[in-house]
Every structure is written in C-alpha cells, then in structure tokens.
XYZ file of C-alpha atoms in Angstrom:
185
model
C 48.263 5.231 -10.009
C 45.299 3.649 -8.316
C 47.258 0.533 -7.272
C 49.944 2.626 -5.599
C 47.420 4.254 -3.323
C 45.604 1.055 -2.395
C 48.456 -0.446 -0.320
C 49.038 2.619 1.926
C 45.289 3.150 2.310
C 44.795 -0.523 3.189
C 47.603 -0.286 5.728
C 46.082 2.843 7.236
C 42.675 1.168 7.471
C 44.201 -1.935 9.003
C 46.086 0.068 11.612
C 43.079 2.231 12.324
C 40.844 -0.795 12.896
C 42.653 -1.926 16.020
C 45.316 -4.263 14.661
C 48.124 -1.932 15.691
C 51.137 -3.142 17.632
C 51.444 -2.366 21.308
C 53.679 0.492 22.367
C 55.307 0.329 25.811
C 53.093 -2.601 26.767
C 49.787 -0.770 26.380
C 47.289 -2.096 23.861
C 46.450 0.315 21.061
C 43.329 -1.399 19.819
C 40.752 -4.036 20.689
C 42.527 -6.830 18.837
C 45.776 -6.079 20.616
C 44.068 -6.011 24.007
C 42.514 -9.414 23.294
C 45.826 -10.915 22.217
C 47.541 -9.467 25.314
C 44.996 -11.214 27.531
C 45.449 -14.603 25.872
C 49.264 -14.744 25.748
C 51.682 -15.550 28.545
C 53.544 -12.705 30.200
C 56.823 -13.488 28.420
C 55.258 -13.151 24.993
C 53.449 -9.978 26.004
C 56.735 -8.608 27.310
C 58.445 -9.510 24.044
C 55.662 -7.714 22.179
C 56.400 -4.438 23.979
C 60.144 -4.510 23.278
C 61.827 -2.053 20.960
C 63.888 -3.318 18.009
C 67.155 -2.658 19.848
C 65.868 -4.498 22.928
C 64.937 -7.453 20.728
C 68.428 -7.451 19.180
C 70.044 -7.328 22.625
C 67.823 -10.105 23.952
C 68.540 -12.295 20.919
C 72.300 -11.764 21.274
C 72.113 -12.601 24.974
C 70.189 -15.804 24.244
C 72.650 -16.802 21.518
C 75.648 -16.228 23.786
C 73.993 -18.098 26.672
C 73.205 -20.990 24.354
C 76.821 -21.107 23.165
C 78.097 -21.109 26.759
C 75.698 -23.879 27.747
C 76.640 -25.975 24.725
C 80.347 -25.640 25.550
C 79.585 -26.594 29.157
C 77.660 -29.612 27.856
C 80.676 -30.766 25.860
C 82.921 -30.343 28.928
C 80.433 -32.307 31.001
C 80.360 -35.074 28.395
C 84.145 -35.471 28.447
C 84.308 -35.344 32.257
C 81.447 -37.836 32.526
C 83.150 -40.223 30.111
C 86.369 -40.093 32.145
C 84.508 -40.583 35.442
C 82.582 -43.561 34.069
C 85.831 -45.110 32.820
C 87.363 -44.661 36.299
C 84.291 -46.243 37.892
C 84.595 -49.258 35.592
C 88.320 -49.672 36.212
C 88.024 -49.221 39.965
C 84.988 -51.509 40.036
C 86.984 -54.312 38.454
C 89.813 -53.747 40.927
C 87.368 -53.633 43.828
C 85.785 -56.882 42.692
C 89.195 -58.557 42.517
C 90.108 -57.230 45.961
C 86.878 -58.549 47.465
C 87.364 -61.859 45.703
C 90.732 -62.234 47.372
C 88.832 -62.516 50.624
C 91.023 -63.777 53.442
C 94.084 -64.578 51.306
C 96.023 -61.552 52.620
C 95.902 -63.152 56.109
C 98.702 -65.446 54.878
C 100.993 -62.378 54.732
C 100.340 -61.505 58.333
C 98.157 -59.078 60.203
C 99.849 -55.993 58.684
C 99.170 -57.293 55.187
C 95.520 -57.873 56.078
C 95.170 -54.320 57.452
C 96.846 -52.872 54.337
C 94.539 -54.922 52.129
C 91.465 -53.727 54.047
C 92.679 -50.098 53.739
C 93.172 -50.490 49.960
C 89.700 -52.019 49.617
C 88.147 -49.159 51.597
C 90.056 -46.473 49.624
C 88.923 -48.060 46.369
C 85.349 -48.263 47.657
C 85.392 -44.557 48.632
C 86.880 -43.607 45.268
C 84.112 -45.491 43.473
C 81.458 -43.768 45.597
C 83.043 -40.358 44.909
C 83.132 -41.015 41.171
C 79.539 -42.294 41.177
C 78.427 -39.143 43.017
C 80.324 -37.031 40.471
C 78.597 -38.909 37.634
C 75.231 -38.308 39.280
C 75.915 -34.566 39.645
C 77.186 -34.284 36.065
C 74.107 -36.035 34.690
C 71.857 -33.775 36.756
C 73.651 -30.658 35.496
C 73.502 -31.972 31.914
C 69.729 -32.457 32.246
C 69.344 -28.927 33.658
C 71.321 -27.547 30.728
C 69.192 -29.474 28.237
C 66.035 -28.023 29.803
C 67.515 -24.519 29.684
C 68.478 -24.990 26.019
C 64.888 -25.960 25.222
C 63.692 -22.867 27.104
C 66.160 -20.689 25.189
C 64.857 -22.031 21.884
C 61.302 -21.347 23.038
C 62.246 -17.792 24.074
C 64.091 -17.140 20.823
C 61.186 -18.038 18.551
C 58.893 -15.100 19.434
C 61.836 -12.691 19.524
C 62.971 -13.767 16.069
C 59.402 -13.471 14.787
C 59.169 -9.970 16.245
C 62.529 -9.021 14.710
C 61.344 -10.311 11.362
C 58.130 -8.293 11.705
C 60.098 -5.146 12.597
C 62.389 -5.674 9.608
C 59.511 -6.231 7.191
C 57.685 -3.171 8.566
C 60.829 -1.071 8.115
C 61.211 -2.349 4.565
C 57.577 -1.593 3.795
C 57.833 1.927 5.221
C 61.053 2.528 3.283
C 59.329 1.426 0.074
C 56.336 3.636 0.872
C 58.673 6.613 1.412
C 60.420 5.883 -1.880
C 57.072 5.725 -3.688
C 55.921 8.936 -2.049
C 59.191 10.664 -3.020
C 58.835 9.388 -6.593
C 55.249 10.654 -6.702
C 56.333 14.058 -5.401
C 59.133 14.240 -7.980
C 56.772 13.262 -10.783
C 53.922 15.606 -9.872
C 55.597 18.192 -7.646
C-alpha cells in the first residue's frame, strides 16, 4: 500500500518543483526556463511540440530522407555514366590531337572536318566535366542535408519516447487508481 503511493507522490513533487515540461513554448518552472535559455531554438521549438506535431515532423523527416537517398542513388548512376563518357571521349580526344597535321594529307576539307570533330569532342568533354562537377556538388549538399536530418530527428525521437513513456506511466497510474477504488470503494 505504501509503495503504491510513493511513485505518484514522487511524481507530483517532481512536477511541482519546477521540472515540468513546457506547454506552448512557455516555461512552467525554473529548471525549464534555464534549459530553454541554454538550448538552440530548434530544440526549444521541438520541446513545445505536441505529440501529433512530433509524429508529423518525424514522418516528414523520414520521407525527406528517403527522397534524398533515392536522389543520391540516381546521382551516383548518372555520375558514373558521365565519368565513363569523359574517359572515353578523353582517349578519343588524345588520339585526335596526336594525329596532328596528318589530316592535311586528305586535303583542306579533311583538315577542317578533323578540326570540327576535335572541337566537338572537346566541348563534349567540357560539358560532361561540368555535369560531373554539378552532380558532385549536389551530392555533397544532399549528404549535408542528410546529416542535418539525422540531427533533427534525434531530439524529436527522444521527445516521442518521453511522451510515450509518460502516457504509459499515466495509464498505469490510472489502472492502479481504478484497482484501489474497486478494492476499497
């Protein structure tokens, strides 16, 4: 009998001493006000979220992470193909430059055609190199965003876990109270 009353009384004392959670972003006790001052705005914002808001935010982060990961895989395949084209065109370009003045033997038209092919190949290589540069930049941006998503998810998951454990504790307290009322009521 005495043990059953200690947990709810301890919880009441703990909540009454200023360790209560914030509601709508306003501190409810001195400890909460101190923690609000020392945390970044994102964590303070996460602290003031309702359980449904936390669920929605977590789902949004999970879906964004999935989209970014699929985009990363697309970028990887596109980058691999572009790098292969750069290598193939680079070899061709090298061979064309190595030919030097040999096309002069075929006449002026052959020399002009050769110069046009060399220039087209050179422009294609530059285009592919620029594409590779853009893809690598986008991949790096995505990697940074994925790290940020993981950092944003951690406090939200911790808050969700705290909400769930608080709900479970309150449910158990209600069950104990109902059992007490049935036994002595």
